[in-house]
Coordinates of C-alpha atoms and ligand atoms in Angstrom, one line a residue:
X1 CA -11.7 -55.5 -0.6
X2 CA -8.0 -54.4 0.3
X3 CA -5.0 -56.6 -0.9
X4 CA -3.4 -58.8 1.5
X5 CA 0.1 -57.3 1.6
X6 CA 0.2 -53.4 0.0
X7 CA 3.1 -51.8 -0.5
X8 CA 3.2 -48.5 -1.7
X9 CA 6.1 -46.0 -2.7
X10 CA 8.7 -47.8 -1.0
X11 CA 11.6 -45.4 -1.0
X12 CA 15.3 -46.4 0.4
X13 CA 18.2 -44.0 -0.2
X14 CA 22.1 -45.2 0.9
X15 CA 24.2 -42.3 1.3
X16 CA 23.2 -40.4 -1.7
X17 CA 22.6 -43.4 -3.9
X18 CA 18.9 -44.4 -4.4
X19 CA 18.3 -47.7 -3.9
X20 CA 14.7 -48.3 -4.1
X21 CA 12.7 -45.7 -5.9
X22 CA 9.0 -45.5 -4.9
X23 CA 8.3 -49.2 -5.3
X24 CA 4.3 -49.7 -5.4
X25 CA 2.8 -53.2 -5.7
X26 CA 0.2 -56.3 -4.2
X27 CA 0.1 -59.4 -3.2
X28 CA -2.6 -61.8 -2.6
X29 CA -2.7 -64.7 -0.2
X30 CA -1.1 -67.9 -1.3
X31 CA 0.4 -65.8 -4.2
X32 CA 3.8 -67.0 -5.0
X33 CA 5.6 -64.1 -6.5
X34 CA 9.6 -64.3 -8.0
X35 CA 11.2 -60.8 -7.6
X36 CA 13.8 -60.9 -10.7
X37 CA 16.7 -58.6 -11.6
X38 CA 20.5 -58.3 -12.0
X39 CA 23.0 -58.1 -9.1
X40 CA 22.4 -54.1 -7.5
X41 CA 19.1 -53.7 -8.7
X42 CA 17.7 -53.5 -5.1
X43 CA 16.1 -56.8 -4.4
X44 CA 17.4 -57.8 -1.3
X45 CA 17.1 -54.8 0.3
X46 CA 13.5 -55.0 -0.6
X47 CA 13.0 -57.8 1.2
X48 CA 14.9 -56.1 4.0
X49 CA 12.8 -53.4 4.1
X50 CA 9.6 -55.7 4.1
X51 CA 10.4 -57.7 6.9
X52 CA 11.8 -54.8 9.2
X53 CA 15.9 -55.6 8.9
X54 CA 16.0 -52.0 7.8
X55 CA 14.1 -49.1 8.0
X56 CA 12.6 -47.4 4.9
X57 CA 13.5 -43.8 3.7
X58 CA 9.9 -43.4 3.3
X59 CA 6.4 -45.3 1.7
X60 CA 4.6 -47.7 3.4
X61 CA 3.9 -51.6 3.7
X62 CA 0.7 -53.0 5.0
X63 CA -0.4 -56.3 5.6
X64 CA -4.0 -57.4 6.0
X65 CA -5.0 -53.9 6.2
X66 CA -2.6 -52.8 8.9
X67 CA 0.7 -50.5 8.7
X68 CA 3.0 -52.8 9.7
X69 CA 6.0 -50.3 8.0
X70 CA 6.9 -49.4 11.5
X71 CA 6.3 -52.5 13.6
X72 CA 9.4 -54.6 15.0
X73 CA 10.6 -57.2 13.1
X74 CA 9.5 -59.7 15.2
X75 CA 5.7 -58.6 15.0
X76 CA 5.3 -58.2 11.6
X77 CA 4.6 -62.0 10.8
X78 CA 7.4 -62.8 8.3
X79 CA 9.9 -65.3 8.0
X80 CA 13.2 -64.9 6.0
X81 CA 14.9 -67.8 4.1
X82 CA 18.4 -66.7 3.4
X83 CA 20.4 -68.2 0.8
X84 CA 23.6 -69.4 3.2
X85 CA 20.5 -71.0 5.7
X86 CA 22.0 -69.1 8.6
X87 CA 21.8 -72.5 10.7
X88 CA 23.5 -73.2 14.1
X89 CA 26.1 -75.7 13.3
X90 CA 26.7 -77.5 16.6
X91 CA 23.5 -78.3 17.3
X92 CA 20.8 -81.0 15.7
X93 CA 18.1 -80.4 13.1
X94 CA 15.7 -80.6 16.1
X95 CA 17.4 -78.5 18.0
X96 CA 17.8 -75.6 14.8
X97 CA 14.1 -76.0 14.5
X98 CA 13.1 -75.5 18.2
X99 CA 15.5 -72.7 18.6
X100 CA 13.0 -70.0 17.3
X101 CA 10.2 -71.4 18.8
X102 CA 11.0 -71.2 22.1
X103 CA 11.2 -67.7 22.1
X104 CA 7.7 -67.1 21.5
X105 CA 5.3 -67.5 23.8
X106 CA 3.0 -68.7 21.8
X107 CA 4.9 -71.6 21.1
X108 CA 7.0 -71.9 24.1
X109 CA 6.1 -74.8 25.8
X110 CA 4.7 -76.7 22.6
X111 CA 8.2 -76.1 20.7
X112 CA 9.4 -79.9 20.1
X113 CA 6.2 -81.1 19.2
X114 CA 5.5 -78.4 16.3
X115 CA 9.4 -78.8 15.2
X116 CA 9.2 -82.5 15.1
X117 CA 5.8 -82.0 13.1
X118 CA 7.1 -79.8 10.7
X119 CA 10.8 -81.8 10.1
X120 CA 8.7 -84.6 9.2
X121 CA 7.0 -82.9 6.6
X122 CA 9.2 -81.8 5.0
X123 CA 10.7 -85.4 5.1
X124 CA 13.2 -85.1 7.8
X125 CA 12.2 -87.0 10.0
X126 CA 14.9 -90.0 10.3
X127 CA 18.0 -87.0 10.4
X128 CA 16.2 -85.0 13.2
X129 CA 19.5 -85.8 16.0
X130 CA 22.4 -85.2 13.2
X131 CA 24.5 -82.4 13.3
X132 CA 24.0 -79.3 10.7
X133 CA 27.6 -80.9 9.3
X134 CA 26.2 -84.3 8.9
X135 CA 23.9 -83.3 5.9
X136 CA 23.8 -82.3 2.9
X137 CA 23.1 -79.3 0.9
X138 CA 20.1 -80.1 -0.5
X139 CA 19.0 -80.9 3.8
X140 CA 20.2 -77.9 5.3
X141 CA 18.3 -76.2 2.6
X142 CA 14.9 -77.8 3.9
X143 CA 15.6 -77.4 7.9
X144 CA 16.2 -73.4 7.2
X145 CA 12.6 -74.0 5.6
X146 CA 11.2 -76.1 8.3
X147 CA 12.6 -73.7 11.0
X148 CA 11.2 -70.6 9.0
X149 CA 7.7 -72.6 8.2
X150 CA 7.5 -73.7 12.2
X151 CA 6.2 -70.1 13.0
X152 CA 3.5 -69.6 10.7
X153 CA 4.1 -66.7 8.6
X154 CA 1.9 -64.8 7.0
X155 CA 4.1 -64.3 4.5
X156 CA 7.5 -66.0 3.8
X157 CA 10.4 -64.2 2.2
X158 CA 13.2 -66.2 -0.1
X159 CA 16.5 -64.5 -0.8
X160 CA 17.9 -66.9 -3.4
X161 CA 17.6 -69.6 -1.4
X162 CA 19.0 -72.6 -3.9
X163 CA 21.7 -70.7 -5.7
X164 CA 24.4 -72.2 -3.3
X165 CA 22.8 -75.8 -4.6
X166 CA 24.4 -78.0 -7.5
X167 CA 21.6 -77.8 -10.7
X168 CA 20.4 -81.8 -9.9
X169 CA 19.4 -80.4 -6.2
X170 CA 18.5 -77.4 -7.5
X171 CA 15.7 -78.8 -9.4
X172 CA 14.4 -80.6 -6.7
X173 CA 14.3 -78.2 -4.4
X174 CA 12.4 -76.3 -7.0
X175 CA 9.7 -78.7 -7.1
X176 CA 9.9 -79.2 -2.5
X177 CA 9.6 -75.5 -2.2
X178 CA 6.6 -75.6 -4.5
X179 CA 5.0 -79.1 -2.7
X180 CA 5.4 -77.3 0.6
X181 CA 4.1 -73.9 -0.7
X182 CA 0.8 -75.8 -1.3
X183 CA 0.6 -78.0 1.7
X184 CA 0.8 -74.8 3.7
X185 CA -1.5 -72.6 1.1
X186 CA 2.2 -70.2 1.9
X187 CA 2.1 -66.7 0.5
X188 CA 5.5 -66.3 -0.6
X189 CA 8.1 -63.4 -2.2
X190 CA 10.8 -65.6 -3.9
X191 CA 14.3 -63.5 -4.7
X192 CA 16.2 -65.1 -8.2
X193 CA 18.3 -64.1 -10.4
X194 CA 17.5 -67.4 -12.9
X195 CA 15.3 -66.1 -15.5
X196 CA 14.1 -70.2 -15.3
X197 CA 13.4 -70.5 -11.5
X198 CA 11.3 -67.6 -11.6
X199 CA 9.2 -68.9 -14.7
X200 CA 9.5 -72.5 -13.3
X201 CA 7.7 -71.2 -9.8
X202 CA 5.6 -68.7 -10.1
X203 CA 2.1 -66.9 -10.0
X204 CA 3.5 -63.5 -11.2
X205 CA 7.1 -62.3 -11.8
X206 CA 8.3 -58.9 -10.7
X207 CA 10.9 -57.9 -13.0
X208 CA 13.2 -55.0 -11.4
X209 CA 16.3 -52.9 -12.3
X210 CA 18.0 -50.2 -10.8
X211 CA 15.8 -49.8 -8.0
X212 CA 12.1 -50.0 -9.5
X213 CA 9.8 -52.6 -11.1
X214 CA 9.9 -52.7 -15.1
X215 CA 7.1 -55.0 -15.0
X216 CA 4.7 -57.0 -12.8
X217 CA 2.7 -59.6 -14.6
X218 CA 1.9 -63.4 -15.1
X219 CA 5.1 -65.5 -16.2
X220 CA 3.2 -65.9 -19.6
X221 CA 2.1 -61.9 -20.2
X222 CA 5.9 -61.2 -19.3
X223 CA 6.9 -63.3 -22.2
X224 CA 4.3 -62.6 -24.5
X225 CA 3.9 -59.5 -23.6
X226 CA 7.2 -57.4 -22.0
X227 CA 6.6 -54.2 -21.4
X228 CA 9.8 -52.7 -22.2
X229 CA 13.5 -53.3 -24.1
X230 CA 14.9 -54.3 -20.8
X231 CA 12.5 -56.9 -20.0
X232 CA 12.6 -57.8 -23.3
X233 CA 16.8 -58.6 -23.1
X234 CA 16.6 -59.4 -19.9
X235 CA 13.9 -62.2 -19.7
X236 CA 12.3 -62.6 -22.8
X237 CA 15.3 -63.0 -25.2
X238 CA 17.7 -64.8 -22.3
X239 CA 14.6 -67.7 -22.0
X240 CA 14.5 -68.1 -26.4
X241 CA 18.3 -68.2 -26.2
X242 CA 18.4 -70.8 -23.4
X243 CA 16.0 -72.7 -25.4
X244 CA 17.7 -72.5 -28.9
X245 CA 20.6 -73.6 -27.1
X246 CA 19.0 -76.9 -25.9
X247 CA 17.5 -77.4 -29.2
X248 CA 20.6 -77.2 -30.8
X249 CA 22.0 -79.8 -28.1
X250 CA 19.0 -82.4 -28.7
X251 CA 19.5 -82.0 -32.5
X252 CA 23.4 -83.2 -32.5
X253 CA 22.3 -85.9 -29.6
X254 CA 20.6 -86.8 -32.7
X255 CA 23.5 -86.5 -35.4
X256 CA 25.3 -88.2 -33.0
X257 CA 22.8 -91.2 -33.1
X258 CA 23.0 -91.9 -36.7
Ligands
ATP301 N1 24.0 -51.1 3.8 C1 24.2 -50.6 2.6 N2 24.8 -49.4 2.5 C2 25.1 -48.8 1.3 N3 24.7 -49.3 0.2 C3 24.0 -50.5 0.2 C4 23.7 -51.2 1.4 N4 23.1 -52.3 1.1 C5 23.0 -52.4 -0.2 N5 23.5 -51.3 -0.8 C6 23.6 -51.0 -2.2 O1 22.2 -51.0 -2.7 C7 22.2 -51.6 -4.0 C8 21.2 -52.7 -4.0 O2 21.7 -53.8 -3.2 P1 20.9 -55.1 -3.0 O3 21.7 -56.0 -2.0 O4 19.5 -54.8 -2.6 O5 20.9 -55.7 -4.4 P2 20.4 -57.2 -5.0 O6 19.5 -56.9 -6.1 O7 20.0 -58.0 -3.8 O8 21.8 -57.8 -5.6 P3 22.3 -59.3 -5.7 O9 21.6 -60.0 -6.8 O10 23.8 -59.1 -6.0 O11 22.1 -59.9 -4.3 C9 23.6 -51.9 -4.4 O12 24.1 -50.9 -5.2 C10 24.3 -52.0 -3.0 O13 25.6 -51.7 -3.2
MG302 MG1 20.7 -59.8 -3.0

């Protein structure tokens, strides 16, 4: 049996600067997998390259068996999340949702039924004739999900999607992004650059620098297990210190107390 999205030797070279080097890895349907690095290290422009924004310098994707490294964007069955939401603002949440849709034929004449479907899963329901300005970050956060989720993707691609969110809506969205995830049994590539997020979400972690993967693995094989000194600094050491710095908060709550 072949993986349901493979994606092997992915090269992309800017100018003379190399900016994915011969990236090989799987994914399985309904996976949920965090790609994790530092600012440069190539991960947007991964996700670029897997849903067809760019071109690759060479390798190859394939999903459910087929090549799709040099289909058109539009037929390769992804959806893109972006972390600014990319909404229309003068029009309603029903209106941002339908927009897609009614450029596929598909979907055509079926479009306000399917957006109104999905806005009210995702619990939108009562703000479906407000204006993008009338909501609030945390909203506009779930109708760029809605209008992505309203195609049905195969596979649906994150690129930081909550790090324009305050930490309290941060959180939740955490938890809404992983509600709908199941709901729609979603296969999902999630972009972060919080070491926590990625732990917090997913079914395996690809940690990147510089253009390739250090390590692809389970959160908790990462952790126990990291492969090298950068994952090591990077993830393993940033999550203890994190940690030691909450203990040390909870234990002078406690001085505090006394
Ligand atoms: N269109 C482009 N032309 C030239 N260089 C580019 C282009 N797009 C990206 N790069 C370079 O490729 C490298 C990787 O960029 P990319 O946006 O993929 O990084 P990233 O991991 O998403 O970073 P961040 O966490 O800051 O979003 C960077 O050095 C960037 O300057
Ligand atoms: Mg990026």
């Amino acid at each position: 049996m072949g993986h349901f999205m493979e994606v092997s030797h992915l090269h992309k070279i800017y100018g003379d600067k190399v900016v994915l080097n011969k990236v090989d890895f799987t994914l399985e349907e309904g996976e949920f997998l965090s790609v994790l690095g530092p600012s440069g290290c190539g991960k947007t422009t991964l996700l670029k390259l897997l849903i067809g924004i760019e071109q690759q310098t060479s390798g190859t994707i394939k999903l459910n068996g087929e090549d799709i490294s040099k289909l058109d964007s539009s037929k390769r069955h992804m959806g893109i999340v972006f972390q600014n939401y990319a909404l229309f603002p003068n029009m309603t949440v029903l209106q941002n949702v339908e927009y897609a849709l009614k450029f596929q034929d598909q979907y055509k004449k079926e479009a306000k039924k399917i957006a109104l479907q999905v806005l009210e899963q995702v619990g939108l329901k009562e703000h479906i004739n407000k204006r993008i300005d009338q909501l609030s970050g945390g909203q506009q956060q779930r109708i760029a999900i809605a209008r992505t989720l309203a195609l049905k993707p195969a596979v649906i691609l994150f690129d930081e999607p909550l790090s324009a969110l305050d930490a309290a809506n941060r959180l939740t969205m955490r938890k809404e992004i992983k509600q709908i995830q199941k709901q729609y049994n979603s296969t999902i590539i999630y972009i972060t650059h919080d070491q926590e997020e990625a732990f917090t979400m997913s079914d395996r972690i690809m940690v990147m620098s510089e253009g390739h993967i250090e390590q692809i693995d389970t959160p908790i094989n990462i952790y126990n297990h990291p492969q090298n000194d950068f994952v090591k600094e990077f993830v393993v050491d940033h999550l203890q210190t994190k940690l030691n710095d909450l203990k040390k908060c909870m234990v002078s709550i406690d001085e505090n107390e006394i």
